[in-house]
Amino acid sequence: MAFFPSLGFDAWSAPCRPRIASVLASAKEQAPEQGTGHVAAEVVQRMLQQDGIGDGQKQDLEYVLGALNELLAQVKALAAKVPDEDPGRRVSVGSGHLCLEETTEQFLMTFTKQRTHLSFREVAQSVRFALRASKRAKASGMRAVEFDLPVQRLVDKINSWNEFDAFRMAQVTNNQPLKHVAIAVLQQRGLLTCFSFPSAPLQKFLAEMEHSYLDNPYHNSLHAADVLQAMHLLLIGTKFSDIEIFAGIFAAMCHDAGHPGVTNDFRIQSGDDCAITYNDKSVNENMHCALTYRLLKRDDCNFLSAISTDQRKLIRRLTVELILSTDMAVHFSELQKFQSNLQTSGPDILKWDHSDKALGLALHAADLSNVCRPFRLSRRWSELILSEYFLQGDTERTLGRSISPLCDRESVSIPDSQIGFIDFIVKPLYEAVAQCYNAEPALQNMGETSMMWIEERKKAAGRKASRTSSGSAGGRVSGRS
């Protein structure tokens, strides 16, 4: 029997969508206390009773209904053996009924969103994957990591824009901030348990990924750890699926792997191998993606082997899209699309046609989050990025090239550069992002940072005026003598 015709959800469900939405509302109204899994099964049963359902579509629905009923029965048996307070299980109990917290919610949304990228096969697989993950978690999942006390004190601040200090994390982890922040975030979000990543390959991957970051003033593993923690903060309270959350976290930890410490334009002008390989398109970003997946191809680093082929394909697609979105060349176009979606579809990203694009802008925002930290931290980050820019400018001067913007140490004002960066780049970005993500504390810090740089500019202007006045006075005295 040929299950799952080639038609996707969008194609076959469009004519039925109003009727499906009505069925869903009716099912939820008549069973308000039932778990989501039971409501999903009820929706499928009622859809099977509707007129106009084709034979192939009926087969699809019957298959999904069977998968849901089988899953609910097995999860109920599994939950009886698992304490309710165990945070590692993706199962919850409510009003005497079991429900899947995420996969069935995702299933239901496929009938109410305007567009979805999920096929029936992917829905059924995601439902079955939830059960497999729960079973594997008990037997072979990575055990909870216990940190040394100095590290744990920083891990306890992982949910704060103001209290977390990546610089301090590097100090207490022997310059391995990325590995420790990654484990802390994955563990806190329950992703280690949810996906049952094998411990040894994951630890090896993180160690090698940290090592892939070069010893640049700014684009190093410390920056990666900071961006990873910022991405984690932005995603707090969002409704993305576990696999989308993981892809966002994974992309953040890998987003600048192997960064050479120079811009795309510098590499393009130099005509280096990567510029040639990637045809002058997002040279650094494409290189980061390639390095990440070359590392994953190693057997001793491939911790994603624990999940299905379809899951790995989805993670790869999202990871590549997210890392490419950090290219400043697409900043204004992607921000404009995001703002347009806000106006037309509202702040609920799950109602957008392409929610993965919104996830990409979140990573871009995390990548530019230095000025969203308290000034004691953001100032250090600003000094580091300009130090790296100045090194590029020195090289450009030696090569006889035009010096790139912000790269001339002889003319760039640090306060002016940061005020302009905030006003024209980061502030509009975060004002948009804050409507969908956990960014209000970041906006507040940004405002305070901007005021501090304005004060710094005033002080610098005062010192310059004082030197000018002293020089003029000295010249007059010298002239009289």
Coordinates of N, CA and C in Angstrom, one line a residue, residues 22-147:
S22 N -12.0 24.5 11.7 CA -13.2 24.4 12.5 C -13.2 23.1 13.3
V23 N -12.8 22.0 12.7 CA -12.7 20.8 13.5 C -11.8 20.9 14.7
L24 N -10.7 21.5 14.5 CA -9.7 21.7 15.6 C -10.3 22.5 16.7
A25 N -11.0 23.6 16.4 CA -11.6 24.5 17.4 C -12.6 23.7 18.2
S26 N -13.4 22.9 17.4 CA -14.5 22.1 18.1 C -13.9 21.1 19.0
A27 N -12.9 20.4 18.6 CA -12.3 19.4 19.4 C -11.7 20.0 20.7
K28 N -11.0 21.1 20.5 CA -10.4 21.7 21.7 C -11.5 22.2 22.7
E29 N -12.6 22.7 22.1 CA -13.7 23.2 23.0 C -14.4 22.1 23.7
Q30 N -14.6 21.0 23.1 CA -15.3 19.9 23.7 C -14.4 19.1 24.7
A31 N -13.1 19.2 24.5 CA -12.2 18.5 25.4 C -11.1 19.4 25.9
P32 N -11.5 20.4 26.7 CA -10.5 21.5 27.1 C -9.5 20.9 28.1
E33 N -9.8 19.9 28.8 CA -8.9 19.4 29.8 C -8.1 18.2 29.3
Q34 N -8.3 17.8 28.1 CA -7.5 16.7 27.6 C -6.2 17.1 27.2
G35 N -5.2 16.2 27.2 CA -3.9 16.5 26.7 C -3.9 16.8 25.2
T36 N -2.8 17.4 24.8 CA -2.7 17.8 23.4 C -2.7 16.6 22.5
G37 N -2.1 15.5 22.9 CA -2.0 14.3 22.1 C -3.4 13.7 21.9
H38 N -4.3 13.7 22.9 CA -5.7 13.2 22.7 C -6.4 14.1 21.8
V39 N -6.2 15.5 21.9 CA -6.9 16.4 21.0 C -6.5 16.1 19.6
A40 N -5.2 15.9 19.4 CA -4.7 15.6 18.0 C -5.3 14.4 17.4
A41 N -5.4 13.3 18.2 CA -6.1 12.1 17.7 C -7.5 12.4 17.4
E42 N -8.2 13.2 18.2 CA -9.6 13.5 18.0 C -9.7 14.3 16.7
V43 N -8.8 15.2 16.4 CA -8.8 16.0 15.2 C -8.7 15.1 14.0
V44 N -7.8 14.2 14.0 CA -7.6 13.3 12.9 C -8.8 12.4 12.7
Q45 N -9.4 11.9 13.8 CA -10.6 11.1 13.6 C -11.7 11.8 13.0
R46 N -11.9 13.1 13.4 CA -13.0 13.9 12.8 C -12.7 14.3 11.3
M47 N -11.4 14.5 11.0 CA -11.1 14.8 9.6 C -11.4 13.6 8.7
L48 N -11.2 12.4 9.3 CA -11.6 11.2 8.5 C -13.0 11.1 8.1
Q49 N -13.9 11.8 8.9 CA -15.3 11.7 8.7 C -15.8 12.8 7.8
Q50 N -14.9 13.7 7.4 CA -15.3 14.8 6.5 C -15.4 14.4 5.1
D51 N -16.3 15.0 4.4 CA -16.5 14.8 3.0 C -15.3 15.4 2.2
G52 N -15.0 14.9 1.0 CA -14.0 15.4 0.2 C -12.6 15.0 0.5
I53 N -12.4 14.0 1.4 CA -11.1 13.5 1.7 C -10.8 12.4 0.7
G54 N -9.8 12.6 -0.1 CA -9.4 11.6 -1.1 C -8.9 10.3 -0.5
D55 N -8.8 9.2 -1.3 CA -8.3 8.0 -0.8 C -6.9 8.0 -0.3
G56 N -6.0 8.7 -1.0 CA -4.6 8.8 -0.6 C -4.5 9.6 0.7
Q57 N -5.3 10.7 0.8 CA -5.3 11.5 2.0 C -5.9 10.7 3.2
K58 N -6.9 9.9 2.9 CA -7.4 9.1 4.0 C -6.4 8.1 4.5
Q59 N -5.6 7.5 3.6 CA -4.6 6.6 4.1 C -3.5 7.3 4.9
D60 N -3.2 8.6 4.5 CA -2.3 9.3 5.3 C -2.8 9.6 6.7
L61 N -4.0 10.0 6.8 CA -4.6 10.3 8.1 C -4.7 9.1 9.0
E62 N -5.1 7.9 8.4 CA -5.2 6.7 9.1 C -3.8 6.3 9.7
Y63 N -2.8 6.5 8.9 CA -1.5 6.2 9.4 C -1.1 7.1 10.6
V64 N -1.3 8.4 10.4 CA -1.0 9.3 11.5 C -1.8 9.0 12.7
L65 N -3.1 8.7 12.6 CA -3.9 8.4 13.7 C -3.4 7.1 14.4
G66 N -2.9 6.1 13.7 CA -2.4 4.9 14.3 C -1.1 5.2 15.0
A67 N -0.3 6.1 14.4 CA 1.0 6.5 15.1 C 0.7 7.2 16.4
L68 N -0.3 8.1 16.4 CA -0.6 8.9 17.6 C -1.2 8.0 18.7
N69 N -2.1 7.1 18.3 CA -2.7 6.2 19.3 C -1.6 5.3 19.9
E70 N -0.8 4.8 19.1 CA 0.3 3.9 19.5 C 1.2 4.6 20.5
L71 N 1.6 5.8 20.1 CA 2.5 6.7 20.9 C 1.9 7.0 22.3
L72 N 0.6 7.4 22.3 CA -0.1 7.7 23.5 C -0.1 6.5 24.5
A73 N -0.3 5.3 23.9 CA -0.4 4.2 24.8 C 1.0 3.9 25.3
Q74 N 2.0 4.0 24.5 CA 3.4 3.6 25.0 C 3.9 4.7 25.9
V75 N 3.6 6.0 25.6 CA 4.1 7.0 26.5 C 3.4 6.9 27.9
K76 N 2.1 6.5 27.9 CA 1.4 6.3 29.2 C 2.1 5.3 30.0
A77 N 2.5 4.2 29.3 CA 3.2 3.1 30.1 C 4.6 3.6 30.5
L78 N 5.3 4.4 29.7 CA 6.6 4.9 30.0 C 6.5 5.8 31.2
A79 N 5.5 6.7 31.2 CA 5.4 7.7 32.3 C 5.1 7.1 33.6
A80 N 4.4 5.9 33.6 CA 4.2 5.3 34.9 C 5.4 4.8 35.6
K81 N 6.5 4.7 34.8 CA 7.8 4.3 35.4 C 8.7 5.5 35.6
V82 N 8.3 6.7 35.3 CA 9.2 7.9 35.4 C 8.6 8.9 36.4
P83 N 9.3 9.3 37.3 CA 8.8 10.3 38.3 C 8.4 11.6 37.5
D84 N 7.2 12.2 37.9 CA 6.7 13.4 37.2 C 7.7 14.5 37.2
E85 N 8.5 14.6 38.3 CA 9.4 15.7 38.4 C 10.7 15.6 37.6
D86 N 10.8 14.4 36.9 CA 12.0 14.2 36.1 C 12.1 15.2 34.9
P87 N 13.0 16.2 34.9 CA 13.0 17.2 33.8 C 13.5 16.7 32.5
G88 N 14.0 15.5 32.5 CA 14.6 15.0 31.3 C 13.5 14.4 30.3
R89 N 12.3 14.2 30.8 CA 11.3 13.6 29.9 C 10.5 14.7 29.2
R90 N 10.1 14.4 28.0 CA 9.3 15.3 27.2 C 7.9 14.9 27.3
V91 N 7.4 14.4 28.5 CA 6.1 14.0 28.7 C 5.5 14.7 29.9
S92 N 4.3 15.1 29.9 CA 3.7 15.8 31.1 C 2.3 15.2 31.3
V93 N 1.9 15.3 32.6 CA 0.6 14.8 33.0 C -0.3 15.9 33.4
G94 N -1.5 15.9 32.8 CA -2.4 17.0 33.2 C -3.9 16.5 33.2
S95 N -4.6 16.7 34.3 CA -6.0 16.3 34.5 C -6.2 14.9 34.2
G96 N -5.2 14.0 34.5 CA -5.3 12.6 34.3 C -5.0 12.1 32.9
H97 N -4.6 13.0 32.0 CA -4.4 12.6 30.6 C -2.9 13.0 30.3
L98 N -2.3 12.1 29.5 CA -0.9 12.3 29.1 C -1.0 13.1 27.8
C99 N 0.0 14.0 27.6 CA 0.1 14.7 26.4 C 1.6 14.9 26.0
L100 N 1.9 15.0 24.7 CA 3.2 15.3 24.3 C 3.3 16.8 24.3
E101 N 4.3 17.4 24.9 CA 4.4 18.8 25.1 C 4.7 19.5 23.7
E102 N 5.4 18.9 22.8 CA 5.9 19.6 21.7 C 5.5 19.0 20.4
T103 N 5.7 17.7 20.2 CA 5.5 17.1 18.9 C 4.0 17.1 18.4
T104 N 3.1 16.9 19.3 CA 1.7 17.0 18.9 C 1.2 18.5 18.8
E105 N 1.8 19.4 19.5 CA 1.5 20.8 19.3 C 2.0 21.1 17.9
Q106 N 3.1 20.7 17.5 CA 3.6 20.9 16.1 C 2.7 20.3 15.1
F107 N 2.2 19.1 15.4 CA 1.2 18.4 14.5 C 0.0 19.3 14.3
L108 N -0.6 19.8 15.5 CA -1.8 20.6 15.4 C -1.6 21.8 14.6
M109 N -0.4 22.5 14.8 CA -0.1 23.7 14.1 C -0.1 23.6 12.6
T110 N 0.2 22.4 12.1 CA 0.2 22.2 10.6 C -1.1 22.4 10.0
F111 N -2.2 22.3 10.8 CA -3.5 22.5 10.2 C -4.0 23.9 10.3
T112 N -3.3 24.8 11.1 CA -3.8 26.1 11.3 C -2.9 27.2 10.7
K113 N -1.6 26.9 10.5 CA -0.7 27.8 10.0 C -1.0 28.1 8.5
Q114 N -0.6 29.2 8.0 CA -0.9 29.5 6.6 C 0.0 28.6 5.7
R115 N 1.2 28.3 6.2 CA 2.1 27.4 5.4 C 2.9 26.6 6.3
T116 N 3.3 25.4 5.9 CA 4.2 24.6 6.7 C 5.2 23.9 5.8
H117 N 6.4 23.6 6.3 CA 7.3 22.9 5.5 C 7.3 21.4 5.9
L118 N 6.4 21.0 6.8 CA 6.3 19.6 7.2 C 5.4 18.7 6.3
S119 N 5.9 17.6 5.9 CA 5.1 16.6 5.2 C 4.4 15.7 6.2
F120 N 3.5 14.8 5.8 CA 2.9 13.9 6.7 C 4.0 12.9 7.2
R121 N 4.9 12.5 6.4 CA 6.0 11.6 6.8 C 6.8 12.3 7.9
E122 N 7.1 13.6 7.8 CA 7.9 14.2 8.8 C 7.1 14.3 10.1
V123 N 5.8 14.6 10.0 CA 5.0 14.6 11.3 C 5.0 13.3 12.0
A124 N 4.7 12.2 11.2 CA 4.7 10.9 11.8 C 6.1 10.6 12.4
Q125 N 7.1 10.9 11.7 CA 8.5 10.6 12.2 C 8.8 11.4 13.4
S126 N 8.3 12.7 13.5 CA 8.6 13.5 14.7 C 7.9 12.9 15.9
V127 N 6.7 12.4 15.7 CA 5.9 11.8 16.8 C 6.6 10.5 17.3
R128 N 7.1 9.7 16.4 CA 7.8 8.5 16.8 C 9.1 8.8 17.4
F129 N 9.8 9.9 16.9 CA 11.1 10.2 17.4 C 11.0 10.6 18.9
A130 N 9.9 11.3 19.3 CA 9.7 11.6 20.7 C 9.8 10.4 21.6
L131 N 9.2 9.4 21.2 CA 9.2 8.2 22.0 C 10.6 7.5 22.0
R132 N 11.2 7.4 20.8 CA 12.5 6.9 20.8 C 13.5 7.6 21.7
A133 N 13.4 9.0 21.6 CA 14.3 9.8 22.4 C 14.1 9.6 23.9
S134 N 12.9 9.4 24.3 CA 12.6 9.2 25.7 C 13.2 7.8 26.2
K135 N 13.0 6.8 25.3 CA 13.6 5.5 25.7 C 15.1 5.5 25.7
R136 N 15.7 6.2 24.7 CA 17.2 6.2 24.7 C 17.7 7.0 25.9
A137 N 17.0 8.1 26.3 CA 17.5 8.9 27.3 C 17.7 8.1 28.6
K138 N 16.8 7.1 28.9 CA 16.9 6.4 30.1 C 18.1 5.4 30.0
A139 N 18.4 4.9 28.8 CA 19.4 3.9 28.7 C 20.8 4.4 28.4
S140 N 20.9 5.4 27.4 CA 22.2 5.7 26.9 C 22.5 7.2 26.7
G141 N 21.6 8.0 27.3 CA 21.8 9.5 27.1 C 23.0 10.0 27.9
M142 N 23.5 11.1 27.6 CA 24.6 11.7 28.3 C 24.2 12.1 29.7
R143 N 25.0 11.7 30.6 CA 24.7 12.0 32.0 C 24.9 13.5 32.3
A144 N 24.2 14.0 33.3 CA 24.3 15.4 33.7 C 25.8 15.7 34.1
V145 N 26.3 16.9 33.6 CA 27.6 17.3 33.8 C 27.7 18.1 35.1
E146 N 28.6 17.8 36.0 CA 28.8 18.5 37.2 C 30.0 19.4 37.0
F147 N 29.9 20.7 37.2 CA 31.0 21.7 37.0 C 31.7 21.9 38.3

